[in-house]
C-alpha cells in the first residue's frame, strides 16, 4: 500500500481526479490536496458534491493571480504539505498552473511523480498550458497517456520507459456519471430547451479571452447564427466580455458555469458544440456530438482526424460556414480508450512498482534525498 498525494486545483482536474481517487483508494492511502486555483462554488465545490469526491485533506486556498505569482504561491504552500506528509508518490494531472507547481514541488523534494494526461501537445508555446505540460512531462517519473499521439510526442522528446497508454479518465468519469446525470439533472427543463434544438458553446482559453479581436469574431459569429445558443460562461470569459462591452443577440443564452451533471446533459442533447475547451472537445466526441473547435490547433488531433471535430479558429466566416455545413461520419473509433483508464492507472501503480523504476517509493525517496548523488542510483537498485 502506497501513500499517494493527489493534486487538483482547476475544474477539469476535479473531473479527472474523481475516478482516479476511487480506483486508488481501493489499495492505497490517498491524500487529496486542492490548490484553490478555482474556488467559486460552481467552479469547484459543485464537482466535489456531484462526483462524490472526498473532501480535500488540504485546501491551499491560493486563489487567482498572475501566472508567476500563482505558480510560486502553490509551490511554496505545497512544499509544507509534502514535507509533513512524506508521500510515496505525487500525482498531477493535465496542464494547469496547479499541475506545474505540483510536479515541481515534489521533484525538488525527490518525491516520485506521475503525470496523468501526459504527452499532449499543441506545439504553441504561447499557451500557458503548453509550458506547463512540457515541464511536467520532462520531470515526471511516470507518464499516463490518453492518446497514442501523446505516446509519440513523449517518444520524440526521449521519454519512453515510463510511459503507459491508459486512455482518458474523463471517459471513465462520463460513463460512471451519465446514468446519474440523466436521472438528476433538470437543466433542459429549467432552461426550456428541446433536445437537438440548440447549440452549446464554451470559451475560456486565454488565447481567445485575452485577445479582443478573436473574442469579437467569436461573438459576431454567435450573434449571426439562427438558433438558440446556450453559453455557460467561465468567469474569465464573463470578465473579458464585460471589458469588451460585447452585445449578445437574444438567441444567445449566457448562463453561469453549470455543474458536471448539467453540463453532461447540455452536451448530450446539443445539436452542435462549439468550444475551446480540451475536456469539452473530448466529451463531444464521446457523446457523438459534432464539435467545432474555436482554436487554430488542438491537442486532441484524433477527434479531427476521424472527422468528428473541425478546427474553425476565431474567424466568424469559418465558424458560420461550419455551423451548418459540418457533418461527421458514422465511424467513431475508440481513440481514447475504453473508459477504464483509472483502474489501469491504479493497476500500473500496484503491479508495476518494480518494472518502471519506482521500486519501493519510500526507499527511492530516502535514497534520492541522500547527500551524495552517487549513492542514490545504487540504493534504488537494491
Ligand atoms: C485554468 C487553466 C486552464 C484550464 C482552465 C479550466 C492555467 C494556466 N490554466 O484556466 O488550462 O483549461 O483552468 O477551467 O492553469 N476565476 C473566478 N473564479 C474561480 C476561478 C477563476 O472568478 O473560481 C476567474 C479569475 O478572475 C481568474 C480567472 O478566472 O483570474 C482565470 O482563472 P485561472 O485559474 O487563472 O485560469 P483559467 O482561465 O481558469
Ligand atoms: N464543465 C462543466 N461546466 C461548465 C463547463 C465545463 O461541468 O460550465 C466541465 C466539462 O464538462 C469538462 C470540464 O468541465 O468535464 C472541462 O473543463 P474546462 O473546459 O474548464 O477546462 P479544459 O478541459 O479546457 O482544461
Short mmCIF file of C-alpha atoms and ligand atoms in Angstrom, two decimals:
data_model
loop_
_atom_site.label_atom_id
_atom_site.label_comp_id
_atom_site.label_asym_id
_atom_site.label_seq_id
_atom_site.Cartn_x
_atom_site.Cartn_y
_atom_site.Cartn_z
CA UNK A 1 0.00 0.00 0.00
CA UNK A 2 1.37 3.36 -1.03
CA UNK A 3 0.70 6.78 0.37
CA UNK A 4 -0.26 8.78 -2.71
CA UNK A 5 -0.76 12.53 -2.69
CA UNK A 6 -3.07 13.75 -5.49
CA UNK A 7 -3.15 17.38 -6.54
CA UNK A 8 -6.19 19.09 -8.04
CA UNK A 9 -6.94 22.78 -8.45
CA UNK A 10 -8.98 23.62 -11.54
CA UNK A 11 -12.33 22.40 -12.89
CA UNK A 12 -11.13 19.69 -15.30
CA UNK A 13 -8.84 18.29 -12.60
CA UNK A 14 -11.80 17.61 -10.34
CA UNK A 15 -13.48 15.62 -13.14
CA UNK A 16 -10.25 13.78 -13.96
CA UNK A 17 -9.43 13.18 -10.32
CA UNK A 18 -12.73 11.62 -9.31
CA UNK A 19 -12.37 8.18 -10.98
CA UNK A 20 -8.66 8.04 -10.16
CA UNK A 21 -9.30 8.71 -6.47
CA UNK A 22 -11.88 5.96 -6.39
CA UNK A 23 -9.55 3.43 -8.01
CA UNK A 24 -6.51 4.39 -5.96
CA UNK A 25 -8.31 4.26 -2.65
CA UNK A 26 -9.03 0.55 -3.09
CA UNK A 27 -5.38 -0.31 -2.43
CA UNK A 28 -3.66 2.86 -1.27
CA UNK A 29 -3.92 5.72 1.12
CA UNK A 30 -4.72 8.90 -0.82
CA UNK A 31 -4.10 12.41 0.48
CA UNK A 32 -6.07 14.88 -1.63
CA UNK A 33 -4.74 18.42 -1.99
CA UNK A 34 -6.84 21.18 -3.58
CA UNK A 35 -4.65 24.13 -4.50
CA UNK A 36 -7.59 26.54 -4.52
CA UNK A 37 -6.86 27.72 -8.07
CA UNK A 38 -10.61 27.52 -8.75
CA UNK A 39 -12.82 28.45 -5.82
CA UNK A 40 -16.30 29.70 -6.85
CA UNK A 41 -18.94 27.15 -5.83
CA UNK A 42 -19.84 26.41 -9.46
CA UNK A 43 -16.16 26.07 -10.44
CA UNK A 44 -15.15 23.82 -7.55
CA UNK A 45 -17.39 22.53 -4.74
CA UNK A 46 -20.21 21.64 -7.14
CA UNK A 47 -17.91 18.98 -8.63
CA UNK A 48 -16.99 17.53 -5.25
CA UNK A 49 -20.66 17.31 -4.32
CA UNK A 50 -21.86 15.67 -7.54
CA UNK A 51 -18.93 13.39 -8.22
CA UNK A 52 -18.65 12.23 -4.63
CA UNK A 53 -15.02 13.30 -4.44
CA UNK A 54 -13.75 13.02 -0.88
CA UNK A 55 -13.23 16.36 0.84
CA UNK A 56 -9.65 17.53 0.28
CA UNK A 57 -7.28 16.85 3.17
CA UNK A 58 -5.72 20.24 2.41
CA UNK A 59 -7.01 23.30 0.59
CA UNK A 60 -4.13 25.65 -0.11
CA UNK A 61 -6.54 28.48 -0.88
CA UNK A 62 -4.30 30.11 -3.43
CA UNK A 63 -6.97 31.90 -5.47
CA UNK A 64 -6.42 33.90 -8.65
CA UNK A 65 -3.38 35.88 -9.72
CA UNK A 66 -0.73 36.21 -12.39
CA UNK A 67 0.95 33.06 -13.66
CA UNK A 68 4.22 33.62 -11.79
CA UNK A 69 2.53 34.56 -8.56
CA UNK A 70 0.01 31.71 -8.64
CA UNK A 71 2.61 29.09 -9.57
CA UNK A 72 5.06 30.28 -6.93
CA UNK A 73 2.41 30.54 -4.23
CA UNK A 74 1.15 27.00 -4.83
CA UNK A 75 4.75 25.77 -4.88
CA UNK A 76 5.53 27.34 -1.52
CA UNK A 77 2.31 26.23 0.18
CA UNK A 78 2.53 22.72 -1.23
CA UNK A 79 6.07 22.22 -0.06
CA UNK A 80 4.93 22.41 3.59
CA UNK A 81 2.31 19.74 2.98
CA UNK A 82 4.73 17.43 1.16
CA UNK A 83 7.34 17.71 3.88
CA UNK A 84 4.72 16.95 6.50
CA UNK A 85 3.04 14.07 4.65
CA UNK A 86 6.11 12.45 3.04
CA UNK A 87 4.06 10.68 0.34
CA UNK A 88 5.44 7.80 -1.71
CA UNK A 89 4.15 9.33 -4.91
CA UNK A 90 2.59 12.60 -6.08
CA UNK A 91 0.02 12.56 -8.90
CA UNK A 92 -0.65 15.63 -11.01
CA UNK A 93 -2.94 15.82 -13.99
CA UNK A 94 -3.44 17.94 -17.08
CA UNK A 95 -1.72 21.21 -17.78
CA UNK A 96 -2.71 23.89 -15.29
CA UNK A 97 -0.57 26.01 -13.01
CA UNK A 98 -1.52 23.57 -10.24
CA UNK A 99 -0.01 20.77 -12.34
CA UNK A 100 3.21 22.69 -12.85
CA UNK A 101 3.61 23.66 -9.20
CA UNK A 102 2.74 20.16 -8.04
CA UNK A 103 5.32 18.40 -10.14
CA UNK A 104 7.97 21.00 -9.30
CA UNK A 105 7.39 20.95 -5.56
CA UNK A 106 7.50 17.16 -5.41
CA UNK A 107 10.53 16.78 -7.68
CA UNK A 108 12.55 19.27 -5.64
CA UNK A 109 11.86 17.12 -2.60
CA UNK A 110 12.84 13.98 -4.57
CA UNK A 111 9.36 12.55 -4.31
CA UNK A 112 8.41 10.40 -7.33
CA UNK A 113 5.74 11.95 -9.54
CA UNK A 114 3.15 10.67 -12.00
CA UNK A 115 1.53 12.81 -14.69
CA UNK A 116 -1.96 11.87 -15.86
CA UNK A 117 -2.81 13.19 -19.36
CA UNK A 118 0.90 13.29 -20.21
CA UNK A 119 2.29 13.97 -23.68
CA UNK A 120 -0.47 16.16 -25.11
CA UNK A 121 0.99 18.94 -27.24
CA UNK A 122 -0.39 21.91 -29.17
CA UNK A 123 3.11 22.94 -30.30
CA UNK A 124 2.15 26.51 -29.43
CA UNK A 125 4.47 27.73 -26.69
CA UNK A 126 2.46 30.91 -26.20
CA UNK A 127 -0.16 28.77 -24.48
CA UNK A 128 0.48 28.67 -20.73
CA UNK A 129 -0.75 25.08 -20.76
CA UNK A 130 1.92 24.01 -23.27
CA UNK A 131 4.70 25.25 -20.98
CA UNK A 132 3.09 23.51 -18.02
CA UNK A 133 2.86 20.22 -19.93
CA UNK A 134 6.42 20.36 -21.24
CA UNK A 135 7.85 20.95 -17.78
CA UNK A 136 5.61 18.39 -16.11
CA UNK A 137 6.47 15.67 -18.62
CA UNK A 138 10.17 16.38 -18.59
CA UNK A 139 10.44 15.89 -14.83
CA UNK A 140 7.66 13.39 -14.04
CA UNK A 141 8.77 9.82 -13.26
CA UNK A 142 5.65 8.19 -14.69
CA UNK A 143 3.52 9.21 -17.66
CA UNK A 144 -0.07 8.12 -18.21
CA UNK A 145 -1.30 8.96 -21.71
CA UNK A 146 -4.81 9.49 -23.06
CA UNK A 147 -3.90 9.01 -26.71
CA UNK A 148 -1.38 7.29 -28.94
CA UNK A 149 -0.29 10.64 -30.31
CA UNK A 150 0.71 11.63 -26.77
CA UNK A 151 2.85 8.48 -26.55
CA UNK A 152 4.54 9.50 -29.82
CA UNK A 153 5.12 13.08 -28.62
CA UNK A 154 6.84 11.80 -25.50
CA UNK A 155 8.96 9.40 -27.54
CA UNK A 156 10.03 12.29 -29.77
CA UNK A 157 11.19 14.07 -26.60
CA UNK A 158 13.13 11.00 -25.49
CA UNK A 159 10.61 9.91 -22.84
CA UNK A 160 9.83 6.22 -23.30
CA UNK A 161 10.44 3.80 -20.41
CA UNK A 162 7.92 5.36 -18.03
CA UNK A 163 5.04 5.80 -20.48
CA UNK A 164 1.68 3.99 -20.19
CA UNK A 165 -1.23 4.40 -22.57
CA UNK A 166 -4.30 4.02 -20.36
CA UNK A 167 -6.96 6.10 -22.15
CA UNK A 168 -8.91 9.05 -20.89
CA UNK A 169 -10.05 9.28 -17.27
CA UNK A 170 -12.61 11.84 -18.49
CA UNK A 171 -14.31 8.98 -20.35
CA UNK A 172 -14.33 6.98 -17.11
CA UNK A 173 -15.98 9.92 -15.35
CA UNK A 174 -18.54 10.35 -18.10
CA UNK A 175 -19.51 6.67 -18.24
CA UNK A 176 -19.74 6.41 -14.46
CA UNK A 177 -21.85 9.55 -14.07
CA UNK A 178 -24.06 9.75 -17.13
CA UNK A 179 -26.80 7.48 -15.78
CA UNK A 180 -26.93 9.55 -12.58
CA UNK A 181 -26.91 12.81 -14.53
CA UNK A 182 -29.79 11.61 -16.69
CA UNK A 183 -31.84 10.95 -13.57
CA UNK A 184 -30.91 14.03 -11.59
CA UNK A 185 -30.27 16.93 -13.96
CA UNK A 186 -33.19 19.24 -14.70
CA UNK A 187 -31.19 21.70 -16.76
CA UNK A 188 -33.11 21.15 -20.00
CA UNK A 189 -36.47 21.87 -18.43
CA UNK A 190 -35.04 24.71 -16.34
CA UNK A 191 -33.77 26.41 -19.49
CA UNK A 192 -36.80 25.30 -21.52
CA UNK A 193 -34.64 23.51 -24.10
CA UNK A 194 -35.65 20.77 -26.51
CA UNK A 195 -33.09 18.04 -27.30
CA UNK A 196 -31.37 18.71 -30.61
CA UNK A 197 -32.82 22.21 -30.88
CA UNK A 198 -29.91 24.25 -29.53
CA UNK A 199 -26.14 24.53 -29.69
CA UNK A 200 -23.77 24.65 -26.75
CA UNK A 201 -20.77 26.97 -26.55
CA UNK A 202 -17.91 27.31 -24.09
CA UNK A 203 -14.95 29.69 -24.35
CA UNK A 204 -12.26 30.27 -21.75
CA UNK A 205 -8.85 29.78 -23.34
CA UNK A 206 -6.51 32.74 -22.73
CA UNK A 207 -5.74 32.90 -26.46
CA UNK A 208 -9.40 33.78 -27.08
CA UNK A 209 -10.48 35.70 -23.98
CA UNK A 210 -7.38 37.90 -23.78
CA UNK A 211 -7.43 38.80 -27.47
CA UNK A 212 -10.22 41.34 -28.18
CA UNK A 213 -10.07 40.67 -31.93
CA UNK A 214 -10.56 36.92 -31.55
CA UNK A 215 -13.23 37.30 -28.88
CA UNK A 216 -15.14 39.84 -31.01
CA UNK A 217 -15.03 37.50 -34.01
CA UNK A 218 -16.45 34.66 -31.91
CA UNK A 219 -19.22 36.90 -30.59
CA UNK A 220 -20.02 38.11 -34.10
CA UNK A 221 -20.34 34.52 -35.33
CA UNK A 222 -22.58 33.52 -32.42
CA UNK A 223 -24.74 36.60 -32.96
CA UNK A 224 -25.20 35.63 -36.61
CA UNK A 225 -26.35 32.02 -36.12
CA UNK A 226 -30.05 31.27 -36.30
CA UNK A 227 -30.70 29.05 -33.30
CA UNK A 228 -30.63 29.03 -29.52
CA UNK A 229 -27.04 29.07 -28.25
CA UNK A 230 -26.53 28.01 -24.63
CA UNK A 231 -23.36 29.62 -23.31
CA UNK A 232 -22.21 28.64 -19.79
CA UNK A 233 -19.64 31.32 -19.08
CA UNK A 234 -16.33 30.77 -17.35
CA UNK A 235 -15.69 33.79 -15.07
CA UNK A 236 -12.68 34.70 -17.18
CA UNK A 237 -14.94 34.99 -20.25
CA UNK A 238 -17.64 36.91 -18.41
CA UNK A 239 -14.99 39.46 -17.35
CA UNK A 240 -13.49 39.65 -20.85
CA UNK A 241 -16.89 40.18 -22.49
CA UNK A 242 -17.69 42.92 -19.97
CA UNK A 243 -14.39 44.66 -20.79
CA UNK A 244 -15.24 44.42 -24.47
CA UNK A 245 -18.75 45.71 -23.80
CA UNK A 246 -19.92 42.92 -26.11
CA UNK A 247 -23.62 42.82 -27.02
CA UNK A 248 -25.03 39.31 -27.27
CA UNK A 249 -28.05 38.70 -29.51
CA UNK A 250 -31.29 37.48 -27.95
CA UNK A 251 -30.88 33.87 -29.13
CA UNK A 252 -27.70 33.54 -27.05
CA UNK A 253 -28.35 32.33 -23.52
CA UNK A 254 -25.40 33.30 -21.30
CA UNK A 255 -25.57 31.35 -18.03
CA UNK A 256 -23.35 30.79 -15.01
CA UNK A 257 -20.92 27.84 -15.22
CA UNK A 258 -23.02 24.72 -14.80
CA UNK A 259 -22.38 21.64 -12.68
CA UNK A 260 -20.90 18.50 -14.23
CA UNK A 261 -24.23 16.65 -14.41
CA UNK A 262 -25.91 19.64 -16.05
CA UNK A 263 -23.00 20.03 -18.46
CA UNK A 264 -23.22 16.40 -19.48
CA UNK A 265 -26.92 16.77 -20.21
CA UNK A 266 -26.40 20.02 -22.12
CA UNK A 267 -23.70 18.31 -24.18
CA UNK A 268 -25.58 15.09 -24.79
CA UNK A 269 -28.67 16.88 -26.08
CA UNK A 270 -26.99 19.60 -28.13
CA UNK A 271 -27.22 19.64 -31.93
CA UNK A 272 -23.68 21.03 -32.07
CA UNK A 273 -20.95 22.01 -29.64
CA UNK A 274 -18.50 24.87 -30.25
CA UNK A 275 -15.69 25.16 -27.72
CA UNK A 276 -12.08 25.92 -27.00
CA UNK A 277 -12.03 23.53 -24.03
CA UNK A 278 -9.93 20.38 -24.13
CA UNK A 279 -12.32 18.44 -21.93
CA UNK A 280 -15.41 19.53 -23.83
CA UNK A 281 -13.86 18.55 -27.20
CA UNK A 282 -13.33 15.03 -25.87
CA UNK A 283 -16.75 14.82 -24.25
CA UNK A 284 -18.37 15.94 -27.52
CA UNK A 285 -16.56 13.04 -29.17
CA UNK A 286 -17.59 10.50 -26.52
CA UNK A 287 -21.20 11.63 -26.84
CA UNK A 288 -21.08 11.71 -30.67
CA UNK A 289 -21.97 15.38 -30.92
CA UNK A 290 -20.42 17.33 -33.83
CA UNK A 291 -17.79 19.71 -32.46
CA UNK A 292 -16.32 22.95 -33.78
CA UNK A 293 -13.12 23.92 -32.02
CA UNK A 294 -12.62 27.64 -31.67
CA UNK A 295 -8.85 27.38 -31.95
CA UNK A 296 -6.21 27.20 -34.67
CA UNK A 297 -4.80 23.91 -33.39
CA UNK A 298 -5.78 21.23 -30.92
CA UNK A 299 -4.06 18.67 -28.74
CA UNK A 300 -6.92 16.28 -29.49
CA UNK A 301 -5.93 15.68 -33.10
CA UNK A 302 -7.58 12.26 -33.22
CA UNK A 303 -11.04 13.84 -32.99
CA UNK A 304 -10.23 15.99 -36.03
CA UNK A 305 -8.59 13.15 -37.96
CA UNK A 306 -11.63 10.89 -37.59
CA UNK A 307 -13.88 13.73 -38.73
CA UNK A 308 -15.91 14.50 -35.58
CA UNK A 309 -14.19 17.78 -34.74
CA UNK A 310 -13.35 20.70 -37.03
CA UNK A 311 -10.88 23.47 -36.27
CA UNK A 312 -12.55 26.79 -37.10
CA UNK A 313 -10.24 29.22 -35.29
CA UNK A 314 -11.76 32.51 -34.20
CA UNK A 315 -12.88 33.52 -37.65
CA UNK A 316 -16.56 34.49 -37.93
CA UNK A 317 -16.84 33.34 -41.54
CA UNK A 318 -15.28 29.92 -40.89
CA UNK A 319 -17.37 29.41 -37.77
CA UNK A 320 -20.60 30.26 -39.59
CA UNK A 321 -19.79 28.13 -42.60
CA UNK A 322 -19.11 25.10 -40.37
CA UNK A 323 -22.05 25.80 -38.04
CA UNK A 324 -24.48 24.48 -40.62
CA UNK A 325 -22.20 22.68 -43.06
CA UNK A 326 -20.29 20.31 -40.76
CA UNK A 327 -21.40 16.67 -40.74
CA UNK A 328 -19.27 13.99 -39.05
CA UNK A 329 -19.02 10.46 -40.49
CA UNK A 330 -20.67 7.40 -38.96
CA UNK A 331 -17.33 5.81 -37.97
CA UNK A 332 -16.44 6.51 -34.36
CA UNK A 333 -13.34 4.59 -33.20
CA UNK A 334 -12.36 4.35 -29.53
CA UNK A 335 -9.28 6.53 -29.85
CA UNK A 336 -9.18 7.47 -26.16
CA UNK A 337 -9.52 4.01 -24.63
CA UNK A 338 -12.47 2.18 -23.17
CA UNK A 339 -13.36 4.09 -20.01
CA UNK A 340 -11.18 2.05 -17.67
CA UNK A 341 -8.22 4.42 -17.51
CA UNK A 342 -8.37 4.98 -13.75
CA UNK A 343 -8.31 1.26 -12.98
CA UNK A 344 -5.40 0.85 -15.38
CA UNK A 345 -3.50 3.62 -13.62
CA UNK A 346 -4.11 2.01 -10.24
CA UNK A 347 -3.01 -1.34 -11.64
CA UNK A 348 0.21 0.06 -13.08
CA UNK A 349 0.99 1.63 -9.73
CA UNK A 350 0.27 -1.59 -7.86
CA UNK A 351 1.89 -4.13 -10.18
CA UNK A 352 4.41 -2.02 -11.94
CA UNK A 353 6.27 -0.64 -8.96
CA UNK A 354 9.34 -2.63 -9.88
CA UNK A 355 9.11 -2.70 -13.67
CA UNK A 356 9.11 1.02 -14.33
CA UNK A 357 11.60 2.15 -11.77
CA UNK A 358 9.59 3.02 -8.69
CA UNK A 359 10.88 0.01 -6.78
CA UNK A 360 9.89 0.94 -3.31
CA UNK A 361 8.86 4.54 -3.27
CA UNK A 362 9.76 5.18 0.37
CA UNK A 363 13.14 3.71 -0.37
CA UNK A 364 13.51 5.81 -3.50
CA UNK A 365 12.75 8.98 -1.59
CA UNK A 366 15.28 8.09 1.04
CA UNK A 367 17.99 7.29 -1.45
CA UNK A 368 17.31 10.32 -3.65
CA UNK A 369 17.39 12.53 -0.57
CA UNK A 370 20.84 11.29 0.35
CA UNK A 371 23.56 13.90 0.43
CA UNK A 372 25.75 12.13 -2.10
CA UNK A 373 24.25 11.85 -5.60
CA UNK A 374 26.43 8.81 -6.20
CA UNK A 375 24.62 6.85 -3.53
CA UNK A 376 21.16 7.31 -4.97
CA UNK A 377 21.40 5.11 -8.07
CA UNK A 378 22.81 2.10 -6.30
CA UNK A 379 20.42 2.24 -3.36
CA UNK A 380 17.44 2.42 -5.70
CA UNK A 381 18.52 -0.74 -7.48
CA UNK A 382 18.87 -2.74 -4.29
C1 LIG B 1 -7.22 27.35 -15.93
C2 LIG B 1 -6.10 26.61 -16.64
C3 LIG B 1 -6.61 26.08 -17.98
C4 LIG B 1 -7.85 25.26 -17.80
C5 LIG B 1 -8.90 26.05 -17.03
C6 LIG B 1 -10.09 25.18 -16.74
C7 LIG B 1 -3.88 27.52 -16.14
C8 LIG B 1 -2.75 28.30 -16.68
N1 LIG B 1 -5.00 27.50 -16.91
O1 LIG B 1 -7.55 28.47 -16.74
O2 LIG B 1 -5.61 25.27 -18.57
O3 LIG B 1 -8.35 24.92 -19.07
O4 LIG B 1 -8.34 26.49 -15.78
O5 LIG B 1 -11.23 25.92 -16.49
O6 LIG B 1 -3.77 26.94 -15.10
N2 LIG B 1 -11.97 32.92 -11.67
C9 LIG B 1 -13.05 33.16 -10.86
N3 LIG B 1 -13.45 32.14 -10.03
C10 LIG B 1 -12.85 30.94 -9.98
C11 LIG B 1 -11.74 30.73 -10.78
C12 LIG B 1 -11.31 31.72 -11.63
O7 LIG B 1 -13.64 34.23 -10.87
O8 LIG B 1 -13.28 30.08 -9.20
C13 LIG B 1 -11.54 34.00 -12.59
C14 LIG B 1 -10.47 34.92 -12.00
O9 LIG B 1 -10.73 36.21 -12.47
C15 LIG B 1 -9.19 34.38 -12.62
C16 LIG B 1 -9.69 33.89 -13.99
O10 LIG B 1 -10.98 33.40 -13.76
O11 LIG B 1 -8.20 35.37 -12.74
C17 LIG B 1 -8.80 32.82 -14.59
O12 LIG B 1 -8.65 31.72 -13.67
P1 LIG B 1 -7.32 30.84 -13.72
O13 LIG B 1 -7.47 29.68 -12.83
O14 LIG B 1 -6.12 31.70 -13.55
O15 LIG B 1 -7.25 30.35 -15.23
P2 LIG B 1 -8.36 29.67 -16.12
O16 LIG B 1 -8.63 30.57 -17.27
O17 LIG B 1 -9.48 29.20 -15.29
N1 LIG B 2 -17.68 21.82 -17.43
C1 LIG B 2 -18.73 21.90 -16.53
N2 LIG B 2 -19.46 23.05 -16.51
C2 LIG B 2 -19.22 24.11 -17.33
C3 LIG B 2 -18.14 23.99 -18.26
C4 LIG B 2 -17.37 22.84 -18.26
O1 LIG B 2 -19.01 20.97 -15.78
O2 LIG B 2 -19.93 25.12 -17.26
C5 LIG B 2 -16.86 20.59 -17.41
C6 LIG B 2 -16.74 19.91 -18.75
O3 LIG B 2 -17.86 19.09 -18.99
C7 LIG B 2 -15.45 19.13 -18.60
C8 LIG B 2 -14.61 20.08 -17.77
O4 LIG B 2 -15.52 20.93 -17.09
O5 LIG B 2 -15.65 17.94 -17.88
C9 LIG B 2 -13.73 20.87 -18.69
O6 LIG B 2 -13.21 21.97 -18.03
P1 LIG B 2 -12.76 23.29 -18.77
O7 LIG B 2 -13.47 23.45 -20.05
O8 LIG B 2 -12.88 24.39 -17.78
O9 LIG B 2 -11.19 23.06 -18.98
P2 LIG B 2 -10.28 22.30 -20.04
O10 LIG B 2 -10.80 20.94 -20.24
O11 LIG B 2 -10.25 23.12 -21.29
O12 LIG B 2 -8.92 22.33 -19.42
#
